[in-house]
Short mmCIF file of C-alpha atoms and ligand atoms in Angstrom, two decimals:
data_model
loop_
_atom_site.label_atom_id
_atom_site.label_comp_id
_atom_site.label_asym_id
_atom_site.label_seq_id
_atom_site.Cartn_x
_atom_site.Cartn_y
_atom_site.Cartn_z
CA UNK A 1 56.73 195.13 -77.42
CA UNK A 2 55.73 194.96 -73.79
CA UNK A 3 58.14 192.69 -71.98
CA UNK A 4 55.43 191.23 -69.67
CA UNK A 5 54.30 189.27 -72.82
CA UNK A 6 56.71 186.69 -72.59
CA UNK A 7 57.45 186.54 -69.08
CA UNK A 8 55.62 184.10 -66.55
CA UNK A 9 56.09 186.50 -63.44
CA UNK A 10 52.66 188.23 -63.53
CA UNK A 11 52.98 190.00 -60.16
CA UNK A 12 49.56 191.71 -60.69
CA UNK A 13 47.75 188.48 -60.15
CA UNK A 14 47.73 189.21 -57.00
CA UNK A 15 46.05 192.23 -56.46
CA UNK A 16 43.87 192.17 -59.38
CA UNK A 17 40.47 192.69 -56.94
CA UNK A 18 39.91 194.66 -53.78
CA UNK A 19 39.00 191.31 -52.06
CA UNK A 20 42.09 189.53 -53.36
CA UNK A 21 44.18 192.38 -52.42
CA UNK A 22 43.02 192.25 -48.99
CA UNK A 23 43.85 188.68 -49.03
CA UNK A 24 47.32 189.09 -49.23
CA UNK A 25 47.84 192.21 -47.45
CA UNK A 26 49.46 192.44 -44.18
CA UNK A 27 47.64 192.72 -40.97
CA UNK A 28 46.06 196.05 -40.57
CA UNK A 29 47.55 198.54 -37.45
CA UNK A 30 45.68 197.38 -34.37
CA UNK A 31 43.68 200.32 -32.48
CA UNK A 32 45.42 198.61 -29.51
CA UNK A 33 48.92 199.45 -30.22
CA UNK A 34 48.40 202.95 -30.59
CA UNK A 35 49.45 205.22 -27.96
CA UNK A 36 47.79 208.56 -27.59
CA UNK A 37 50.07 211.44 -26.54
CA UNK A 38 47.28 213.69 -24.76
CA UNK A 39 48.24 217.45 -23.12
CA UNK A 40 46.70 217.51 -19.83
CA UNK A 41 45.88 221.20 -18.08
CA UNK A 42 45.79 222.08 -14.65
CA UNK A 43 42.03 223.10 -12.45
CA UNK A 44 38.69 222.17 -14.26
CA UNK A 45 36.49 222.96 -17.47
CA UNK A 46 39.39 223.74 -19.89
CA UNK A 47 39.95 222.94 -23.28
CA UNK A 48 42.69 224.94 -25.49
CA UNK A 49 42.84 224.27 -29.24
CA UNK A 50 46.45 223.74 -30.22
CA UNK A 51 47.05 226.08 -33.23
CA UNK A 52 50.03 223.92 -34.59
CA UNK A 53 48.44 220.84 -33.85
CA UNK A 54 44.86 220.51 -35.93
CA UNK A 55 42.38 218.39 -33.64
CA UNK A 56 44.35 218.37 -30.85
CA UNK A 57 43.58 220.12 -27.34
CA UNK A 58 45.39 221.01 -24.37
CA UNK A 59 42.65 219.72 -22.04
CA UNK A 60 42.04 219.76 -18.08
CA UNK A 61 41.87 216.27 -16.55
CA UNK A 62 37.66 216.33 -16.60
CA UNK A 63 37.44 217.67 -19.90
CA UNK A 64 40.00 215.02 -21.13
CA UNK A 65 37.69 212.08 -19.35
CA UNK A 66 34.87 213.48 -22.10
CA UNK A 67 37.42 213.66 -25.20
CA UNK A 68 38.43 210.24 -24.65
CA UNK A 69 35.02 208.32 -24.40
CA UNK A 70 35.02 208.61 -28.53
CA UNK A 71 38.45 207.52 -28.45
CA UNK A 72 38.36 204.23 -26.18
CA UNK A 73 35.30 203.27 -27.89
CA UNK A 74 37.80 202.57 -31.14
CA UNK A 75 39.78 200.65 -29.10
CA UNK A 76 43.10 202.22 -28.43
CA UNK A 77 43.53 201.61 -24.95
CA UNK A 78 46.55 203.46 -24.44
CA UNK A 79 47.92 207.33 -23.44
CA UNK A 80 50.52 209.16 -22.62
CA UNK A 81 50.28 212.27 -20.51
CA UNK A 82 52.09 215.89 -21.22
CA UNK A 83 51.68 218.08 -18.30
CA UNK A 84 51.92 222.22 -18.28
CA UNK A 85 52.99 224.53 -15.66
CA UNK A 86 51.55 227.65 -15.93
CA UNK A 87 52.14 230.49 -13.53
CA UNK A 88 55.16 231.43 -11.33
CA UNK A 89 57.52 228.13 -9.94
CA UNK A 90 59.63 227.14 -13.04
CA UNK A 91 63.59 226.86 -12.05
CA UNK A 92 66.62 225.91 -12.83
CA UNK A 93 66.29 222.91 -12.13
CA UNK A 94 62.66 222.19 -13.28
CA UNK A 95 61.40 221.50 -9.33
CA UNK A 96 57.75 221.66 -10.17
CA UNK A 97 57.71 218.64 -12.42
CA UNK A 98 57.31 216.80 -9.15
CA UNK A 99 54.66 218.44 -7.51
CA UNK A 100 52.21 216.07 -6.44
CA UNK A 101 49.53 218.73 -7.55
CA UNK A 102 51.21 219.05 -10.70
CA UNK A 103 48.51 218.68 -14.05
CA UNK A 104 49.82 214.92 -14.86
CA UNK A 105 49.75 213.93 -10.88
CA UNK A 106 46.50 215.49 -10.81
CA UNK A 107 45.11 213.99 -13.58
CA UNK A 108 46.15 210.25 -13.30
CA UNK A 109 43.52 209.36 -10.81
CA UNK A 110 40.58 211.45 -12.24
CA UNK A 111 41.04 209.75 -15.53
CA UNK A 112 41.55 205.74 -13.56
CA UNK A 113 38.52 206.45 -11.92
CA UNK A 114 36.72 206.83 -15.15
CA UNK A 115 38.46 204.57 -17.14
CA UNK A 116 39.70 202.00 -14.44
CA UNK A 117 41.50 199.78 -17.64
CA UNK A 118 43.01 202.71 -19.38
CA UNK A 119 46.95 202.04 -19.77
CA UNK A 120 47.75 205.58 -18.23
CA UNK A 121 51.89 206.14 -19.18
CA UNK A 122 53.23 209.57 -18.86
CA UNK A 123 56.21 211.57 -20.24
CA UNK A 124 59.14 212.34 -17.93
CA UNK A 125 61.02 215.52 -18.80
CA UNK A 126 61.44 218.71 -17.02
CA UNK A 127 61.83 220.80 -19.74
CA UNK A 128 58.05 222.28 -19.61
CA UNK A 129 59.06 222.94 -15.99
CA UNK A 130 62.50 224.64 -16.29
CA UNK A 131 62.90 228.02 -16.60
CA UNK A 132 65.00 227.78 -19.64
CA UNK A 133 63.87 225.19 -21.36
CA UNK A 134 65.94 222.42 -21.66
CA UNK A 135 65.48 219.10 -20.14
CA UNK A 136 67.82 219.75 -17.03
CA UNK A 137 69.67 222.15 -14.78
CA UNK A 138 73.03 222.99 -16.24
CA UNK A 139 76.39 222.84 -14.65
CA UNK A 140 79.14 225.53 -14.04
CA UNK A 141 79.66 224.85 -17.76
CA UNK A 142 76.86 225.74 -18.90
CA UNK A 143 76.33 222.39 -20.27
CA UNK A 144 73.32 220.32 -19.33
CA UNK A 145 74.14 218.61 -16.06
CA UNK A 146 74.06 214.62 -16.76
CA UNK A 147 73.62 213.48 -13.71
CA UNK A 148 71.87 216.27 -11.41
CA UNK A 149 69.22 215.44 -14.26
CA UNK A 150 68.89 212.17 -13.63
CA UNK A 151 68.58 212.63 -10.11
CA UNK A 152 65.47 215.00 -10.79
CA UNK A 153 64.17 213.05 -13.27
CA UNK A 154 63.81 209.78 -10.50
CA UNK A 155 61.88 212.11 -8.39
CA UNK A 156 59.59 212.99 -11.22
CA UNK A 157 59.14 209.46 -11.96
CA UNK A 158 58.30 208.32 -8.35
CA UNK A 159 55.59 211.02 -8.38
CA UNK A 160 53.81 209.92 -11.22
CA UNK A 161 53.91 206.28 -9.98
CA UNK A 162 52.45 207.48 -6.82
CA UNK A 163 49.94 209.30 -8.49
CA UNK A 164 48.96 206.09 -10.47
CA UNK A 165 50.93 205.40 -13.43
CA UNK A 166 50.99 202.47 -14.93
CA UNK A 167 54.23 203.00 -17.01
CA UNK A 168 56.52 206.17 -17.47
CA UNK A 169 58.73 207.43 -20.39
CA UNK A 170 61.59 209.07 -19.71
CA UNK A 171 62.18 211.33 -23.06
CA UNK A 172 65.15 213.58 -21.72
CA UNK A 173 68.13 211.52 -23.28
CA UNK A 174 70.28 211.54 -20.44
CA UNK A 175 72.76 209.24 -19.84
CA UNK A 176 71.96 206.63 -16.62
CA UNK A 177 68.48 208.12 -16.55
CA UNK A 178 67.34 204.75 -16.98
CA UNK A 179 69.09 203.26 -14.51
CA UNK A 180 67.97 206.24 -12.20
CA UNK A 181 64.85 205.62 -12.79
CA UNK A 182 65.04 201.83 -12.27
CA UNK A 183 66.28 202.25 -8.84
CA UNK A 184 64.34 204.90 -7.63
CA UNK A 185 60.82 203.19 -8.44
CA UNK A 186 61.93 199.71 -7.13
CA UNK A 187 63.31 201.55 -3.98
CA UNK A 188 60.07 203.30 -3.53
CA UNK A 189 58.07 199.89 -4.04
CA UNK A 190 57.20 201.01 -7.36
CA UNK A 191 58.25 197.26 -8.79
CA UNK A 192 55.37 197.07 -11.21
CA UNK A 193 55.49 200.13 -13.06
CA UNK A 194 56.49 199.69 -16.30
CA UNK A 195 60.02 201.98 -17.32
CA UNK A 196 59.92 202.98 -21.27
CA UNK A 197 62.94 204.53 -22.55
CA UNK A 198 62.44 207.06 -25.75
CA UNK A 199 66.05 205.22 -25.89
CA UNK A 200 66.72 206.49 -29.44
CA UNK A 201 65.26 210.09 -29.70
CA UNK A 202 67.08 212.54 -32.20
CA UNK A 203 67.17 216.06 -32.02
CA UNK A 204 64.77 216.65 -34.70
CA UNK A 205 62.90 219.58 -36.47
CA UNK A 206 59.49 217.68 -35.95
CA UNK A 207 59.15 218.60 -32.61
CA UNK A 208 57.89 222.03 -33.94
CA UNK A 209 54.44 221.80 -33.15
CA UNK A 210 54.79 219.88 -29.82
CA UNK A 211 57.00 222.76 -28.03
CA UNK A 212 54.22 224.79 -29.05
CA UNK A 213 51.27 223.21 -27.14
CA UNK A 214 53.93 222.20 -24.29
CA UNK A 215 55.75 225.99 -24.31
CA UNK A 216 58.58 223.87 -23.83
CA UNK A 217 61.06 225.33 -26.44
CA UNK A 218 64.86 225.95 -24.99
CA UNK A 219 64.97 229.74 -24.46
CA UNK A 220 68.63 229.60 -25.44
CA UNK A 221 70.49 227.16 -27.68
CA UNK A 222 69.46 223.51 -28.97
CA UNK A 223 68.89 219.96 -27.59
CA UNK A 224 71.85 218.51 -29.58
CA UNK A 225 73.95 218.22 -26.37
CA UNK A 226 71.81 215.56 -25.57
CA UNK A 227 69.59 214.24 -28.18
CA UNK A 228 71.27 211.92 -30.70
CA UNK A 229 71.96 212.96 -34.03
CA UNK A 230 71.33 212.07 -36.96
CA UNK A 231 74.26 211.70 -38.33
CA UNK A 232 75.76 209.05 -36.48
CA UNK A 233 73.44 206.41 -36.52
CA UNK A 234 76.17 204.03 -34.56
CA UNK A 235 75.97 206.12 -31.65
CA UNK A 236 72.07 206.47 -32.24
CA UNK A 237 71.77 202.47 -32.17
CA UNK A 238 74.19 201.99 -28.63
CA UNK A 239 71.48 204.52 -27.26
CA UNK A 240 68.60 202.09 -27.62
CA UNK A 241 71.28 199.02 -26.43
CA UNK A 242 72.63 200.70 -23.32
CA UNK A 243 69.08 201.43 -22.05
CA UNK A 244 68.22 197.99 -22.79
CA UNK A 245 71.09 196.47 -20.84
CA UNK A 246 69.98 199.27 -17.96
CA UNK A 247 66.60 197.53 -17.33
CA UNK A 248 64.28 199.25 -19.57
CA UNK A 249 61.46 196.95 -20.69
CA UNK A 250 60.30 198.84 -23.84
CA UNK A 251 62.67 201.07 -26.69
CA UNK A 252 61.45 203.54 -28.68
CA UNK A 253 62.75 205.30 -31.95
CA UNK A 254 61.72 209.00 -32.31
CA UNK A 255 60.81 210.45 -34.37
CA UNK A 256 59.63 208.12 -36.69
CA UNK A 257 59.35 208.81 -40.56
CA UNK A 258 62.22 210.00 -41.33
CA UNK A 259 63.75 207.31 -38.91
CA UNK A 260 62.57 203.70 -40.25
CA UNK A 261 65.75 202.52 -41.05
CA UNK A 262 66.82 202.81 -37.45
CA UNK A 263 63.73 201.53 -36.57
CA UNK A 264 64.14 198.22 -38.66
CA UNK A 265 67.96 197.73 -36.97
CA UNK A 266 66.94 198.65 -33.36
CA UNK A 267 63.80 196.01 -33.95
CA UNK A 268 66.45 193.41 -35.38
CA UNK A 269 68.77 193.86 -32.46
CA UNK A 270 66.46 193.60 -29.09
CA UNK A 271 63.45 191.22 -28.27
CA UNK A 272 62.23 194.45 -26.34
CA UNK A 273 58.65 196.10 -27.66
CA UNK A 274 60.23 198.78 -30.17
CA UNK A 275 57.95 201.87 -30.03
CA UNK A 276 57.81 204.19 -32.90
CA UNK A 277 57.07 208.28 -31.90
CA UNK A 278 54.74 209.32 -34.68
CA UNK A 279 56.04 213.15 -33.65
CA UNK A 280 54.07 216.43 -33.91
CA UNK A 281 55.41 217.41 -37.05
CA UNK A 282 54.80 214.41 -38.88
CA UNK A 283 51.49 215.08 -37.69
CA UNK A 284 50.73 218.66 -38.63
CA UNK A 285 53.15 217.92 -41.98
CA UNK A 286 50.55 215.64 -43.87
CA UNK A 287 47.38 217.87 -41.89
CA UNK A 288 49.37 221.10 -43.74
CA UNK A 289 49.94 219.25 -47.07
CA UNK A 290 46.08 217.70 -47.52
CA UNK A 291 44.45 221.35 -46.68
CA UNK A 292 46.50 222.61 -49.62
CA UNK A 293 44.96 220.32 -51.16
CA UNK A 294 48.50 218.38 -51.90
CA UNK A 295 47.02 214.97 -50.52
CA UNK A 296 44.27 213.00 -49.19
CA UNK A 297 44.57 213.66 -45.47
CA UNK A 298 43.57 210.08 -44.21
CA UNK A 299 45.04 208.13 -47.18
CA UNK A 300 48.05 209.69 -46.34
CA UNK A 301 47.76 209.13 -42.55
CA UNK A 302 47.24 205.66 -43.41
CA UNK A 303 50.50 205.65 -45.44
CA UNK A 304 52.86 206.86 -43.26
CA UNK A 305 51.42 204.62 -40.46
CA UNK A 306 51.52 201.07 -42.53
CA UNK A 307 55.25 202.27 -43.12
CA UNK A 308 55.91 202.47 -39.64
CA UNK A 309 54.53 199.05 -38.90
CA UNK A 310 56.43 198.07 -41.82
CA UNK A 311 59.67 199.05 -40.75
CA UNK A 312 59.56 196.85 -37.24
CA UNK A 313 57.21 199.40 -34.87
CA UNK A 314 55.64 197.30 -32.42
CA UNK A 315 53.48 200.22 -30.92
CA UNK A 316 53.19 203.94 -32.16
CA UNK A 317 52.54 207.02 -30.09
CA UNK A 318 50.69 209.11 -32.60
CA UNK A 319 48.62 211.88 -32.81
CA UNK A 320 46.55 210.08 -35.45
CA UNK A 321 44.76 207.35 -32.27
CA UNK A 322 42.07 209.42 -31.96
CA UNK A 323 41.07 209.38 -35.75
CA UNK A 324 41.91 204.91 -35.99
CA UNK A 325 38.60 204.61 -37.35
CA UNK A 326 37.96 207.09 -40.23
CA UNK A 327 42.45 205.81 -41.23
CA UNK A 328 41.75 202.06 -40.83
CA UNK A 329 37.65 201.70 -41.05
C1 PBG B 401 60.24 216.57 -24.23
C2 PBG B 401 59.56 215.94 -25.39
C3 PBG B 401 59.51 216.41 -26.71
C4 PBG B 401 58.67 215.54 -27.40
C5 PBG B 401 58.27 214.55 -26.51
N1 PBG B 401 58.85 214.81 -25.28
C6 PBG B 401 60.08 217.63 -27.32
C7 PBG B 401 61.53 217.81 -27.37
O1 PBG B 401 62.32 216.92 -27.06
O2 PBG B 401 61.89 218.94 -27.72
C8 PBG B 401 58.26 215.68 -28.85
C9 PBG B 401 56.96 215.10 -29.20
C10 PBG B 401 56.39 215.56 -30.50
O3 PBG B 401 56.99 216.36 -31.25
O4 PBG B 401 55.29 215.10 -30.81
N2 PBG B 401 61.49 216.11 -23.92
ZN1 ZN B 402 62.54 217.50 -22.37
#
């Protein structure tokens, strides 16, 4: 006997037809809160293919003009920049991160002068600038030194507001760096750029594919000094509050799939914009699984992304922008 027989609950009323299903869904991702993470070369005329990454490019600042024109013209309005360093220069310390000729510095105004409405933010790390590796100079410990970090990371921060930033995103997980930063930009008249803290970033195997394209891999050891863990989501949660209460006017969770219960209670604990980081792996994961033929490659896309949103996301940095129209159209 089928149970439903009896019962008045007939859930599947409501999505009995496409049209009624669409009815009752929820709001479809907007190409406007997607964030495109973008790898920006130094010079002219380059364009690298990024082996981990399918349809994604390490691209010099002209070339990247041209590979966005498809992707404005969906309607995400947003990226964030990844600079290289190629070449001689890397230290301890990560010095060249702040070089006003640096790739990202470079490329800020080439890219405003062709798309003058563009939301330009950029990444502020120096671990694709230290020699080592990791995202700052150590101490006579050999740890990663907190605060001589922090102090780097300001100057990287004021250089990329002079360059033209609209908004930068520290990702280093220091502690104060938000603060630093704060200070630093308002000292330098830098009032209205916007701060965004990756306030909540694990250390995380889905970075794979990113320290590929960025060469940014630690040399020695692991981020888990520094980057919360996973396994003690309290501490994971204060990360997100303490860079609230230190003046940052967006959070972000990171990654995100594997992270939307901590997206839900960060979203349910702050009024701030709660950014999602659709990593690199979670990328390349569902690109690996559809060419085995495992799953649909854009139905899946389209999953993962509604689950985001679900969970509390108010934006997503994803690798997926520059495809919004063949996942959502
Ligand atoms: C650098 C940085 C990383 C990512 C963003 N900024 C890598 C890391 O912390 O090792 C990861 C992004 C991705 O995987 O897509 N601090
Ligand atoms: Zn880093």
């Amino acid at each position: 006997m089928n149970c439903s027989e009896f019962s008045p609950v007939r859930l599947r009323r409501l999505r009995r037809t496409a049209a009624i299903r669409d009815l009752f869904a929820m709001p479809r991702p907007a190409a406007a809160n997607f964030i495109w993470p973008v790898f920006v070369l130094p010079g002219t005329g380059r364009r690298e293919a990024i082996a981990s990454m399918p349809g994604q490019f390490r691209l010099s600042a002209d070339e990247l003009v041209k590979e966005l024109a498809p992707v404005v013209a969906q309607g995400v309005k947003t990226v964030l920049l990844f600079g290289q360093h190629e070449g001689e220069g890397k230290d301890e310390c990560g010095t060249p991160a702040e070089d006003p000729q640096g790739a990202v510095q470079q490329a800020i105004p080439v890219l405003r002068a062709a798309y003058p409405d563009l939301v330009i933010l950029t990444d502020v790390c120096l671990c694709a600038y230290t020699s080592h590796g990791h995202c700052g100079p150590h101490d006579l410990e050999g740890d990663i030194d907190n605060d001589a970090a922090c102090e780097m990371l300001a100057r990287v921060a004021v250089s990329h507001a002079r360059a033209g930033a609209d908004g930068v995103a520290p990702s280093a997980m220091m502690d104060g760096q938000i603060a630093a930063i704060r200070q630093a930009l308002d000292e330098e008249g830098f009032k209205k750029t916007i701060l965004i803290s990756y306030s909540t970033k694990f250390a995380s195997q889905m970075y794979g594919p990113f320290r590929d394209a960025e060469n940014s891999a630690p040399s020695q050891g692991d981020r888990q000094g520094y980057q919360a863990s996973y396994r003690d989501p309290g501490t994971a949660l204060r990360e997100s509050m303490v860079d609230e209460a230190e003046g940052a006017d967006a959070l972000m969770v990171k990654p995100a799939l594997f992270y939307l219960d901590l997206i839900k209670e960060v979203r349910s604990r702050t009024d701030l914009p709660v950014m999602a980081y659709n990593v690199s792996g979670e990328y390349s994961m569902i690109f690996a699984a559809a060419e085995k033929g495992y799953c649909d490659l854009y139905a899946t896309a389209r999953e993962s992304l509604y689950a985001i949103f679900r969970a509390g996301a108010t934006q997503v940095i994803s690798y997926w922008a520059p495809f919004y129209s063949k996942i959502f159209g």
